[in-house]
């Protein structure tokens, strides 16, 4: 596996892959790779001949009081894990290459970034879309793979790629969870043992909503209330938002159905965690047990 540190070299190598007729996939990451990322690398390997994993802790998507400085960094370990998962190239550019002196352009997706995480992290999505647009321009992949765990980010990037005719297919890979349900995240490492237990409430709230939906409940507001109550019962948990939205358009939905995403952001101690679940079709017979509409 190759490690490429320069933008020019990455551009040249990608052109060679394309000239050889290879389908190229990009998996953008900020490193600190865990099983969630590695599942995306493996998915990329099923979709393409060549898999490029970018590792870049992007300063522009962190707010001034966020964890940019202490975000975990270990390129050697990331490269080893990426290679084991089937990556062909790790692209790890220096910040000065990504943002050279005089850099002043941003990519801004207007509406989708206003709510949910965007409301609590001003400028965050501009940082994400700008760096992802740059990575896509350098690597020029046929397909780029993002985690469903960052559901709003995936929707924003899909919008950007479509609006700017980027000619890349954006694929969402499923969320990978610890055995007890906690969604894998590089930020889980910040949690103390006590906070780690409290953090389970994110998944519990999503499971509660999904199960009631499966039993026939369709009233989003009712389930959002129940989720807030459940999370509120954990002393160390502070809700930023709990939402029921269309997974693609991020419009709020009053009525639940397939494609609706329950999404939440909760601060546990000092660590902000996000998670979501996208509802599927209700299977025949699952409604038995009754919706509150029936009664
Ligand atoms: O999801 C992430 O890790 C980052 O937001 C991304 C997409 C790599 C952009 O820096």
PDB file of C-alpha atoms and ligand atoms in Angstrom:
ATOM      1  CA  UNK A   1       0.000   0.000   0.000  1.00  0.00           C
ATOM      2  CA  UNK A   2       1.248   3.487  -0.862  1.00  0.00           C
ATOM      3  CA  UNK A   3       1.223   6.502   1.428  1.00  0.00           C
ATOM      4  CA  UNK A   4       0.994   9.767  -0.502  1.00  0.00           C
ATOM      5  CA  UNK A   5       1.634  13.085   1.265  1.00  0.00           C
ATOM      6  CA  UNK A   6       1.465  15.538  -1.623  1.00  0.00           C
ATOM      7  CA  UNK A   7      -1.531  16.827  -3.569  1.00  0.00           C
ATOM      8  CA  UNK A   8       0.361  16.777  -6.887  1.00  0.00           C
ATOM      9  CA  UNK A   9       1.496  13.220  -6.412  1.00  0.00           C
ATOM     10  CA  UNK A  10      -2.033  12.108  -5.503  1.00  0.00           C
ATOM     11  CA  UNK A  11      -3.407  13.832  -8.571  1.00  0.00           C
ATOM     12  CA  UNK A  12      -0.816  12.102 -10.802  1.00  0.00           C
ATOM     13  CA  UNK A  13      -1.396   8.673  -9.238  1.00  0.00           C
ATOM     14  CA  UNK A  14      -5.183   8.991  -9.625  1.00  0.00           C
ATOM     15  CA  UNK A  15      -4.761   9.908 -13.294  1.00  0.00           C
ATOM     16  CA  UNK A  16      -2.686   6.739 -13.745  1.00  0.00           C
ATOM     17  CA  UNK A  17      -5.413   4.639 -12.110  1.00  0.00           C
ATOM     18  CA  UNK A  18      -8.046   6.158 -14.373  1.00  0.00           C
ATOM     19  CA  UNK A  19      -5.869   5.786 -17.500  1.00  0.00           C
ATOM     20  CA  UNK A  20      -5.475   2.100 -16.643  1.00  0.00           C
ATOM     21  CA  UNK A  21      -9.287   1.826 -16.654  1.00  0.00           C
ATOM     22  CA  UNK A  22      -9.609   1.311 -12.893  1.00  0.00           C
ATOM     23  CA  UNK A  23     -12.699   2.335 -10.952  1.00  0.00           C
ATOM     24  CA  UNK A  24     -11.478   4.466  -8.047  1.00  0.00           C
ATOM     25  CA  UNK A  25     -13.184   4.828  -4.653  1.00  0.00           C
ATOM     26  CA  UNK A  26     -12.364   7.442  -2.031  1.00  0.00           C
ATOM     27  CA  UNK A  27     -13.065   7.015   1.682  1.00  0.00           C
ATOM     28  CA  UNK A  28     -12.487  10.406   3.342  1.00  0.00           C
ATOM     29  CA  UNK A  29     -11.540  10.190   7.036  1.00  0.00           C
ATOM     30  CA  UNK A  30      -9.862  12.211   9.738  1.00  0.00           C
ATOM     31  CA  UNK A  31      -7.858   9.175  10.828  1.00  0.00           C
ATOM     32  CA  UNK A  32      -8.085   7.514  14.252  1.00  0.00           C
ATOM     33  CA  UNK A  33      -9.508   4.659  12.225  1.00  0.00           C
ATOM     34  CA  UNK A  34     -11.857   2.218  13.930  1.00  0.00           C
ATOM     35  CA  UNK A  35     -14.107  -0.578  12.738  1.00  0.00           C
ATOM     36  CA  UNK A  36     -16.678   1.973  11.489  1.00  0.00           C
ATOM     37  CA  UNK A  37     -14.130   3.432   9.040  1.00  0.00           C
ATOM     38  CA  UNK A  38     -12.737   0.020   8.143  1.00  0.00           C
ATOM     39  CA  UNK A  39     -16.197  -1.235   7.163  1.00  0.00           C
ATOM     40  CA  UNK A  40     -16.366   1.733   4.740  1.00  0.00           C
ATOM     41  CA  UNK A  41     -12.960   0.794   3.314  1.00  0.00           C
ATOM     42  CA  UNK A  42     -14.149  -2.778   2.773  1.00  0.00           C
ATOM     43  CA  UNK A  43     -17.379  -1.532   1.164  1.00  0.00           C
ATOM     44  CA  UNK A  44     -15.305   0.718  -1.124  1.00  0.00           C
ATOM     45  CA  UNK A  45     -13.276  -2.364  -2.083  1.00  0.00           C
ATOM     46  CA  UNK A  46     -16.462  -4.089  -3.236  1.00  0.00           C
ATOM     47  CA  UNK A  47     -17.400  -1.089  -5.398  1.00  0.00           C
ATOM     48  CA  UNK A  48     -14.051  -0.204  -6.986  1.00  0.00           C
ATOM     49  CA  UNK A  49     -10.707  -1.552  -8.222  1.00  0.00           C
ATOM     50  CA  UNK A  50      -8.618   0.982  -6.327  1.00  0.00           C
ATOM     51  CA  UNK A  51      -9.420   2.292  -2.841  1.00  0.00           C
ATOM     52  CA  UNK A  52      -7.934   5.580  -1.638  1.00  0.00           C
ATOM     53  CA  UNK A  53      -8.381   6.440   2.054  1.00  0.00           C
ATOM     54  CA  UNK A  54      -7.714  10.060   2.893  1.00  0.00           C
ATOM     55  CA  UNK A  55      -6.498  10.866   6.397  1.00  0.00           C
ATOM     56  CA  UNK A  56      -6.664  14.558   7.185  1.00  0.00           C
ATOM     57  CA  UNK A  57      -7.727  16.216  10.440  1.00  0.00           C
ATOM     58  CA  UNK A  58      -9.431  19.167   8.814  1.00  0.00           C
ATOM     59  CA  UNK A  59      -8.942  22.311  10.918  1.00  0.00           C
ATOM     60  CA  UNK A  60     -11.725  24.283   9.220  1.00  0.00           C
ATOM     61  CA  UNK A  61     -14.521  22.014  10.447  1.00  0.00           C
ATOM     62  CA  UNK A  62     -13.660  22.464  14.140  1.00  0.00           C
ATOM     63  CA  UNK A  63     -15.019  25.412  16.120  1.00  0.00           C
ATOM     64  CA  UNK A  64     -12.625  27.466  18.288  1.00  0.00           C
ATOM     65  CA  UNK A  65     -13.627  25.639  21.486  1.00  0.00           C
ATOM     66  CA  UNK A  66     -13.728  22.174  19.906  1.00  0.00           C
ATOM     67  CA  UNK A  67     -11.244  19.305  20.019  1.00  0.00           C
ATOM     68  CA  UNK A  68      -9.004  19.977  16.989  1.00  0.00           C
ATOM     69  CA  UNK A  69      -5.785  19.998  19.047  1.00  0.00           C
ATOM     70  CA  UNK A  70      -6.516  16.828  20.988  1.00  0.00           C
ATOM     71  CA  UNK A  71      -8.151  14.894  18.128  1.00  0.00           C
ATOM     72  CA  UNK A  72      -6.262  11.541  18.056  1.00  0.00           C
ATOM     73  CA  UNK A  73      -3.555  11.279  15.359  1.00  0.00           C
ATOM     74  CA  UNK A  74      -1.494   8.182  14.507  1.00  0.00           C
ATOM     75  CA  UNK A  75      -0.752   7.931  10.792  1.00  0.00           C
ATOM     76  CA  UNK A  76       1.356   4.741  11.032  1.00  0.00           C
ATOM     77  CA  UNK A  77      -1.432   2.874  12.807  1.00  0.00           C
ATOM     78  CA  UNK A  78      -4.067   4.288  10.435  1.00  0.00           C
ATOM     79  CA  UNK A  79      -2.006   3.183   7.426  1.00  0.00           C
ATOM     80  CA  UNK A  80      -1.623  -0.319   8.870  1.00  0.00           C
ATOM     81  CA  UNK A  81      -5.366  -0.640   9.565  1.00  0.00           C
ATOM     82  CA  UNK A  82      -6.334   0.806   6.174  1.00  0.00           C
ATOM     83  CA  UNK A  83      -3.980  -1.619   4.373  1.00  0.00           C
ATOM     84  CA  UNK A  84      -5.436  -4.585   6.282  1.00  0.00           C
ATOM     85  CA  UNK A  85      -8.937  -3.492   5.250  1.00  0.00           C
ATOM     86  CA  UNK A  86      -7.878  -3.435   1.589  1.00  0.00           C
ATOM     87  CA  UNK A  87      -6.865   0.179   0.910  1.00  0.00           C
ATOM     88  CA  UNK A  88      -4.419   0.703  -1.959  1.00  0.00           C
ATOM     89  CA  UNK A  89      -3.457   4.281  -1.090  1.00  0.00           C
ATOM     90  CA  UNK A  90      -3.530   6.382   2.061  1.00  0.00           C
ATOM     91  CA  UNK A  91      -3.584  10.038   1.074  1.00  0.00           C
ATOM     92  CA  UNK A  92      -2.463  12.110   4.063  1.00  0.00           C
ATOM     93  CA  UNK A  93      -1.761  15.661   2.893  1.00  0.00           C
ATOM     94  CA  UNK A  94      -0.173  18.322   5.094  1.00  0.00           C
ATOM     95  CA  UNK A  95      -2.491  21.173   6.168  1.00  0.00           C
ATOM     96  CA  UNK A  96      -0.329  23.698   4.292  1.00  0.00           C
ATOM     97  CA  UNK A  97      -0.917  21.731   1.073  1.00  0.00           C
ATOM     98  CA  UNK A  98      -4.670  21.651   1.566  1.00  0.00           C
ATOM     99  CA  UNK A  99      -4.917  25.266   2.692  1.00  0.00           C
ATOM    100  CA  UNK A 100      -1.957  27.115   1.161  1.00  0.00           C
ATOM    101  CA  UNK A 101      -1.352  30.806   1.871  1.00  0.00           C
ATOM    102  CA  UNK A 102      -4.038  32.936   0.242  1.00  0.00           C
ATOM    103  CA  UNK A 103      -6.720  30.233   0.355  1.00  0.00           C
ATOM    104  CA  UNK A 104     -10.147  31.904   0.562  1.00  0.00           C
ATOM    105  CA  UNK A 105     -12.794  29.788  -1.137  1.00  0.00           C
ATOM    106  CA  UNK A 106     -15.574  27.943   0.687  1.00  0.00           C
ATOM    107  CA  UNK A 107     -18.277  25.568  -0.485  1.00  0.00           C
ATOM    108  CA  UNK A 108     -21.541  26.210   1.343  1.00  0.00           C
ATOM    109  CA  UNK A 109     -24.685  24.074   1.147  1.00  0.00           C
ATOM    110  CA  UNK A 110     -27.275  26.529   2.332  1.00  0.00           C
ATOM    111  CA  UNK A 111     -30.417  24.964   3.731  1.00  0.00           C
ATOM    112  CA  UNK A 112     -29.399  21.468   4.789  1.00  0.00           C
ATOM    113  CA  UNK A 113     -26.657  22.836   7.024  1.00  0.00           C
ATOM    114  CA  UNK A 114     -28.827  25.248   9.043  1.00  0.00           C
ATOM    115  CA  UNK A 115     -30.438  22.758  11.371  1.00  0.00           C
ATOM    116  CA  UNK A 116     -29.431  19.884  13.644  1.00  0.00           C
ATOM    117  CA  UNK A 117     -25.596  19.744  13.952  1.00  0.00           C
ATOM    118  CA  UNK A 118     -25.313  22.910  11.856  1.00  0.00           C
ATOM    119  CA  UNK A 119     -27.261  24.893  14.459  1.00  0.00           C
ATOM    120  CA  UNK A 120     -24.790  23.895  17.194  1.00  0.00           C
ATOM    121  CA  UNK A 121     -21.552  23.947  15.193  1.00  0.00           C
ATOM    122  CA  UNK A 122     -21.470  27.180  13.184  1.00  0.00           C
ATOM    123  CA  UNK A 123     -19.152  26.879  10.165  1.00  0.00           C
ATOM    124  CA  UNK A 124     -18.692  23.130  10.650  1.00  0.00           C
ATOM    125  CA  UNK A 125     -20.380  21.993   7.447  1.00  0.00           C
ATOM    126  CA  UNK A 126     -18.659  24.682   5.386  1.00  0.00           C
ATOM    127  CA  UNK A 127     -15.380  23.188   6.571  1.00  0.00           C
ATOM    128  CA  UNK A 128     -16.587  19.694   5.685  1.00  0.00           C
ATOM    129  CA  UNK A 129     -17.950  20.510   2.224  1.00  0.00           C
ATOM    130  CA  UNK A 130     -14.911  22.610   1.338  1.00  0.00           C
ATOM    131  CA  UNK A 131     -12.412  19.909   2.255  1.00  0.00           C
ATOM    132  CA  UNK A 132     -14.502  17.118   0.716  1.00  0.00           C
ATOM    133  CA  UNK A 133     -14.846  19.115  -2.524  1.00  0.00           C
ATOM    134  CA  UNK A 134     -11.054  19.524  -2.558  1.00  0.00           C
ATOM    135  CA  UNK A 135     -10.421  15.832  -1.873  1.00  0.00           C
ATOM    136  CA  UNK A 136     -12.868  14.879  -4.635  1.00  0.00           C
ATOM    137  CA  UNK A 137     -11.140  17.305  -7.020  1.00  0.00           C
ATOM    138  CA  UNK A 138      -7.700  15.886  -6.265  1.00  0.00           C
ATOM    139  CA  UNK A 139      -8.571  12.178  -6.271  1.00  0.00           C
ATOM    140  CA  UNK A 140     -11.424  12.403  -8.812  1.00  0.00           C
ATOM    141  CA  UNK A 141     -12.929   9.080  -7.682  1.00  0.00           C
ATOM    142  CA  UNK A 142     -15.862   7.342  -9.366  1.00  0.00           C
ATOM    143  CA  UNK A 143     -17.392   6.707  -5.960  1.00  0.00           C
ATOM    144  CA  UNK A 144     -16.931   8.181  -2.482  1.00  0.00           C
ATOM    145  CA  UNK A 145     -18.066   6.362   0.662  1.00  0.00           C
ATOM    146  CA  UNK A 146     -19.312   8.096   3.823  1.00  0.00           C
ATOM    147  CA  UNK A 147     -20.744   6.690   7.050  1.00  0.00           C
ATOM    148  CA  UNK A 148     -24.471   6.811   7.783  1.00  0.00           C
ATOM    149  CA  UNK A 149     -23.439   7.554  11.379  1.00  0.00           C
ATOM    150  CA  UNK A 150     -22.925  11.171  10.184  1.00  0.00           C
ATOM    151  CA  UNK A 151     -26.334  11.177   8.502  1.00  0.00           C
ATOM    152  CA  UNK A 152     -26.609  14.939   8.088  1.00  0.00           C
ATOM    153  CA  UNK A 153     -23.084  15.121   6.674  1.00  0.00           C
ATOM    154  CA  UNK A 154     -23.956  12.401   4.130  1.00  0.00           C
ATOM    155  CA  UNK A 155     -27.083  14.317   3.047  1.00  0.00           C
ATOM    156  CA  UNK A 156     -25.116  17.574   2.743  1.00  0.00           C
ATOM    157  CA  UNK A 157     -22.384  15.931   0.657  1.00  0.00           C
ATOM    158  CA  UNK A 158     -24.927  14.223  -1.610  1.00  0.00           C
ATOM    159  CA  UNK A 159     -26.530  17.639  -2.184  1.00  0.00           C
ATOM    160  CA  UNK A 160     -23.173  19.285  -2.907  1.00  0.00           C
ATOM    161  CA  UNK A 161     -22.083  16.546  -5.337  1.00  0.00           C
ATOM    162  CA  UNK A 162     -25.394  16.761  -7.210  1.00  0.00           C
ATOM    163  CA  UNK A 163     -25.579  20.575  -7.233  1.00  0.00           C
ATOM    164  CA  UNK A 164     -21.983  20.988  -8.440  1.00  0.00           C
ATOM    165  CA  UNK A 165     -22.198  18.188 -11.065  1.00  0.00           C
ATOM    166  CA  UNK A 166     -19.226  16.500  -9.473  1.00  0.00           C
ATOM    167  CA  UNK A 167     -19.791  13.255 -11.371  1.00  0.00           C
ATOM    168  CA  UNK A 168     -19.092  11.105  -8.326  1.00  0.00           C
ATOM    169  CA  UNK A 169     -21.435   8.568  -6.792  1.00  0.00           C
ATOM    170  CA  UNK A 170     -21.878   9.141  -3.071  1.00  0.00           C
ATOM    171  CA  UNK A 171     -22.515   5.933  -1.128  1.00  0.00           C
ATOM    172  CA  UNK A 172     -23.523   5.655   2.524  1.00  0.00           C
ATOM    173  CA  UNK A 173     -22.116   2.748   4.543  1.00  0.00           C
ATOM    174  CA  UNK A 174     -24.072   1.443   7.543  1.00  0.00           C
ATOM    175  CA  UNK A 175     -23.277   2.515  11.115  1.00  0.00           C
ATOM    176  CA  UNK A 176     -21.092   0.038  12.992  1.00  0.00           C
ATOM    177  CA  UNK A 177     -21.864  -0.419  16.687  1.00  0.00           C
ATOM    178  CA  UNK A 178     -20.098  -1.791  19.733  1.00  0.00           C
ATOM    179  CA  UNK A 179     -21.713  -5.019  21.050  1.00  0.00           C
ATOM    180  CA  UNK A 180     -23.763  -2.938  23.534  1.00  0.00           C
ATOM    181  CA  UNK A 181     -25.097  -0.652  20.790  1.00  0.00           C
ATOM    182  CA  UNK A 182     -22.888   2.446  21.109  1.00  0.00           C
ATOM    183  CA  UNK A 183     -22.119   3.749  17.615  1.00  0.00           C
ATOM    184  CA  UNK A 184     -18.396   3.615  16.887  1.00  0.00           C
ATOM    185  CA  UNK A 185     -16.779   7.042  16.915  1.00  0.00           C
ATOM    186  CA  UNK A 186     -13.247   8.330  17.392  1.00  0.00           C
ATOM    187  CA  UNK A 187     -14.678  10.556  20.139  1.00  0.00           C
ATOM    188  CA  UNK A 188     -15.794   7.552  22.241  1.00  0.00           C
ATOM    189  CA  UNK A 189     -12.163   7.463  23.419  1.00  0.00           C
ATOM    190  CA  UNK A 190     -12.813  10.694  25.382  1.00  0.00           C
ATOM    191  CA  UNK A 191     -15.481   9.031  27.575  1.00  0.00           C
ATOM    192  CA  UNK A 192     -14.724   7.996  31.177  1.00  0.00           C
ATOM    193  CA  UNK A 193     -16.077   4.539  32.195  1.00  0.00           C
ATOM    194  CA  UNK A 194     -19.087   6.239  33.838  1.00  0.00           C
ATOM    195  CA  UNK A 195     -19.759   8.411  30.761  1.00  0.00           C
ATOM    196  CA  UNK A 196     -19.358   5.369  28.516  1.00  0.00           C
ATOM    197  CA  UNK A 197     -22.350   3.823  30.359  1.00  0.00           C
ATOM    198  CA  UNK A 198     -24.370   7.052  30.084  1.00  0.00           C
ATOM    199  CA  UNK A 199     -23.605   7.204  26.356  1.00  0.00           C
ATOM    200  CA  UNK A 200     -25.669   4.049  25.792  1.00  0.00           C
ATOM    201  CA  UNK A 201     -28.771   6.198  26.142  1.00  0.00           C
ATOM    202  CA  UNK A 202     -28.314   7.493  22.578  1.00  0.00           C
ATOM    203  CA  UNK A 203     -28.777   4.023  21.136  1.00  0.00           C
ATOM    204  CA  UNK A 204     -31.508   3.177  23.668  1.00  0.00           C
ATOM    205  CA  UNK A 205     -33.507   6.234  22.587  1.00  0.00           C
ATOM    206  CA  UNK A 206     -33.157   5.319  18.912  1.00  0.00           C
ATOM    207  CA  UNK A 207     -34.107   1.706  19.608  1.00  0.00           C
ATOM    208  CA  UNK A 208     -37.145   2.840  21.571  1.00  0.00           C
ATOM    209  CA  UNK A 209     -38.320   4.949  18.618  1.00  0.00           C
ATOM    210  CA  UNK A 210     -37.590   2.271  16.054  1.00  0.00           C
ATOM    211  CA  UNK A 211     -39.379  -0.405  18.040  1.00  0.00           C
ATOM    212  CA  UNK A 212     -42.510   1.676  18.553  1.00  0.00           C
ATOM    213  CA  UNK A 213     -42.475   2.535  14.843  1.00  0.00           C
ATOM    214  CA  UNK A 214     -42.271  -1.185  14.067  1.00  0.00           C
ATOM    215  CA  UNK A 215     -45.243  -1.764  16.361  1.00  0.00           C
ATOM    216  CA  UNK A 216     -47.277   0.649  14.261  1.00  0.00           C
ATOM    217  CA  UNK A 217     -46.679   4.074  15.788  1.00  0.00           C
ATOM    218  CA  UNK A 218     -46.553   6.841  13.156  1.00  0.00           C
ATOM    219  CA  UNK A 219     -46.620  10.014  15.226  1.00  0.00           C
ATOM    220  CA  UNK A 220     -43.103  11.492  15.124  1.00  0.00           C
ATOM    221  CA  UNK A 221     -43.786  14.100  17.845  1.00  0.00           C
ATOM    222  CA  UNK A 222     -44.945  11.440  20.285  1.00  0.00           C
ATOM    223  CA  UNK A 223     -41.781   9.373  19.825  1.00  0.00           C
ATOM    224  CA  UNK A 224     -39.522  12.436  19.949  1.00  0.00           C
ATOM    225  CA  UNK A 225     -41.088  13.296  23.317  1.00  0.00           C
ATOM    226  CA  UNK A 226     -40.475   9.770  24.562  1.00  0.00           C
ATOM    227  CA  UNK A 227     -36.868   9.913  23.386  1.00  0.00           C
ATOM    228  CA  UNK A 228     -36.289  13.234  25.163  1.00  0.00           C
ATOM    229  CA  UNK A 229     -37.757  11.828  28.376  1.00  0.00           C
ATOM    230  CA  UNK A 230     -35.568   8.743  28.162  1.00  0.00           C
ATOM    231  CA  UNK A 231     -32.394  10.749  27.558  1.00  0.00           C
ATOM    232  CA  UNK A 232     -33.413  13.289  30.206  1.00  0.00           C
ATOM    233  CA  UNK A 233     -33.459  10.478  32.781  1.00  0.00           C
ATOM    234  CA  UNK A 234     -29.646  10.186  32.486  1.00  0.00           C
ATOM    235  CA  UNK A 235     -28.098  12.862  34.694  1.00  0.00           C
ATOM    236  CA  UNK A 236     -24.886  13.226  32.708  1.00  0.00           C
ATOM    237  CA  UNK A 237     -26.633  13.601  29.336  1.00  0.00           C
ATOM    238  CA  UNK A 238     -27.510  16.965  27.809  1.00  0.00           C
ATOM    239  CA  UNK A 239     -29.635  16.935  24.651  1.00  0.00           C
ATOM    240  CA  UNK A 240     -28.643  19.266  21.795  1.00  0.00           C
ATOM    241  CA  UNK A 241     -31.306  18.028  19.431  1.00  0.00           C
ATOM    242  CA  UNK A 242     -33.560  15.081  18.740  1.00  0.00           C
ATOM    243  CA  UNK A 243     -35.155  15.121  15.302  1.00  0.00           C
ATOM    244  CA  UNK A 244     -37.268  13.057  12.921  1.00  0.00           C
ATOM    245  CA  UNK A 245     -36.388  14.089   9.366  1.00  0.00           C
ATOM    246  CA  UNK A 246     -36.347  12.774   5.842  1.00  0.00           C
ATOM    247  CA  UNK A 247     -32.909  11.116   5.560  1.00  0.00           C
ATOM    248  CA  UNK A 248     -32.145  12.823   2.228  1.00  0.00           C
ATOM    249  CA  UNK A 249     -33.824  16.240   2.396  1.00  0.00           C
ATOM    250  CA  UNK A 250     -33.571  16.613   6.201  1.00  0.00           C
ATOM    251  CA  UNK A 251     -37.078  18.116   6.225  1.00  0.00           C
ATOM    252  CA  UNK A 252     -38.900  17.541   9.533  1.00  0.00           C
ATOM    253  CA  UNK A 253     -41.569  14.873   9.187  1.00  0.00           C
ATOM    254  CA  UNK A 254     -44.698  14.641  11.322  1.00  0.00           C
ATOM    255  CA  UNK A 255     -45.592  11.165  10.047  1.00  0.00           C
ATOM    256  CA  UNK A 256     -43.181   8.237  10.253  1.00  0.00           C
ATOM    257  CA  UNK A 257     -42.434   5.915   7.341  1.00  0.00           C
ATOM    258  CA  UNK A 258     -39.563   4.319   5.445  1.00  0.00           C
ATOM    259  CA  UNK A 259     -36.659   6.724   4.832  1.00  0.00           C
ATOM    260  CA  UNK A 260     -37.324   8.791   7.957  1.00  0.00           C
ATOM    261  CA  UNK A 261     -34.211   9.334  10.065  1.00  0.00           C
ATOM    262  CA  UNK A 262     -34.350   9.741  13.818  1.00  0.00           C
ATOM    263  CA  UNK A 263     -31.191  11.706  14.598  1.00  0.00           C
ATOM    264  CA  UNK A 264     -29.782  13.105  17.808  1.00  0.00           C
ATOM    265  CA  UNK A 265     -26.848  14.912  19.336  1.00  0.00           C
ATOM    266  CA  UNK A 266     -26.223  14.538  23.049  1.00  0.00           C
ATOM    267  CA  UNK A 267     -23.376  15.854  25.183  1.00  0.00           C
ATOM    268  CA  UNK A 268     -22.124  13.277  27.684  1.00  0.00           C
ATOM    269  CA  UNK A 269     -19.857  15.024  30.179  1.00  0.00           C
ATOM    270  CA  UNK A 270     -17.803  17.135  27.776  1.00  0.00           C
ATOM    271  CA  UNK A 271     -18.109  14.823  24.781  1.00  0.00           C
ATOM    272  CA  UNK A 272     -20.620  15.538  22.052  1.00  0.00           C
ATOM    273  CA  UNK A 273     -21.976  12.357  20.479  1.00  0.00           C
ATOM    274  CA  UNK A 274     -24.304  11.907  17.518  1.00  0.00           C
ATOM    275  CA  UNK A 275     -26.223   8.908  16.262  1.00  0.00           C
ATOM    276  CA  UNK A 276     -29.207   8.112  14.053  1.00  0.00           C
ATOM    277  CA  UNK A 277     -31.361   5.362  12.677  1.00  0.00           C
ATOM    278  CA  UNK A 278     -33.169   5.301   9.333  1.00  0.00           C
ATOM    279  CA  UNK A 279     -36.549   3.587   9.408  1.00  0.00           C
ATOM    280  CA  UNK A 280     -37.243   0.775   6.987  1.00  0.00           C
ATOM    281  CA  UNK A 281     -40.444  -0.746   5.707  1.00  0.00           C
ATOM    282  CA  UNK A 282     -42.676  -2.147   8.440  1.00  0.00           C
ATOM    283  CA  UNK A 283     -42.806  -5.857   7.863  1.00  0.00           C
ATOM    284  CA  UNK A 284     -46.173  -7.607   7.683  1.00  0.00           C
ATOM    285  CA  UNK A 285     -47.488  -8.397  11.138  1.00  0.00           C
ATOM    286  CA  UNK A 286     -45.164  -5.957  12.911  1.00  0.00           C
ATOM    287  CA  UNK A 287     -48.043  -3.541  13.383  1.00  0.00           C
ATOM    288  CA  UNK A 288     -49.760  -6.030  15.682  1.00  0.00           C
ATOM    289  CA  UNK A 289     -49.461  -4.608  19.153  1.00  0.00           C
ATOM    290  CA  UNK A 290     -51.017  -1.492  17.905  1.00  0.00           C
ATOM    291  CA  UNK A 291     -50.430   2.102  17.151  1.00  0.00           C
ATOM    292  CA  UNK A 292     -51.850   4.699  19.505  1.00  0.00           C
ATOM    293  CA  UNK A 293     -53.958   5.713  16.473  1.00  0.00           C
ATOM    294  CA  UNK A 294     -55.820   2.432  16.820  1.00  0.00           C
ATOM    295  CA  UNK A 295     -56.992   3.071  20.316  1.00  0.00           C
TER     296      UNK A 295
HETATM  297  O1  LIG B   1     -16.543  12.401   8.612  1.00  0.00           O
HETATM  298  C1  LIG B   1     -15.373  12.828   8.704  1.00  0.00           C
HETATM  299  O2  LIG B   1     -14.495  12.158   9.240  1.00  0.00           O
HETATM  300  C2  LIG B   1     -15.025  14.194   8.159  1.00  0.00           C
HETATM  301  O3  LIG B   1     -16.067  15.097   8.365  1.00  0.00           O
HETATM  302  C3  LIG B   1     -14.617  14.166   6.676  1.00  0.00           C
HETATM  303  C4  LIG B   1     -15.756  13.727   5.784  1.00  0.00           C
HETATM  304  C5  LIG B   1     -13.431  13.239   6.488  1.00  0.00           C
HETATM  305  C6  LIG B   1     -14.189  15.577   6.223  1.00  0.00           C
HETATM  306  O4  LIG B   1     -13.106  16.039   6.957  1.00  0.00           O
END
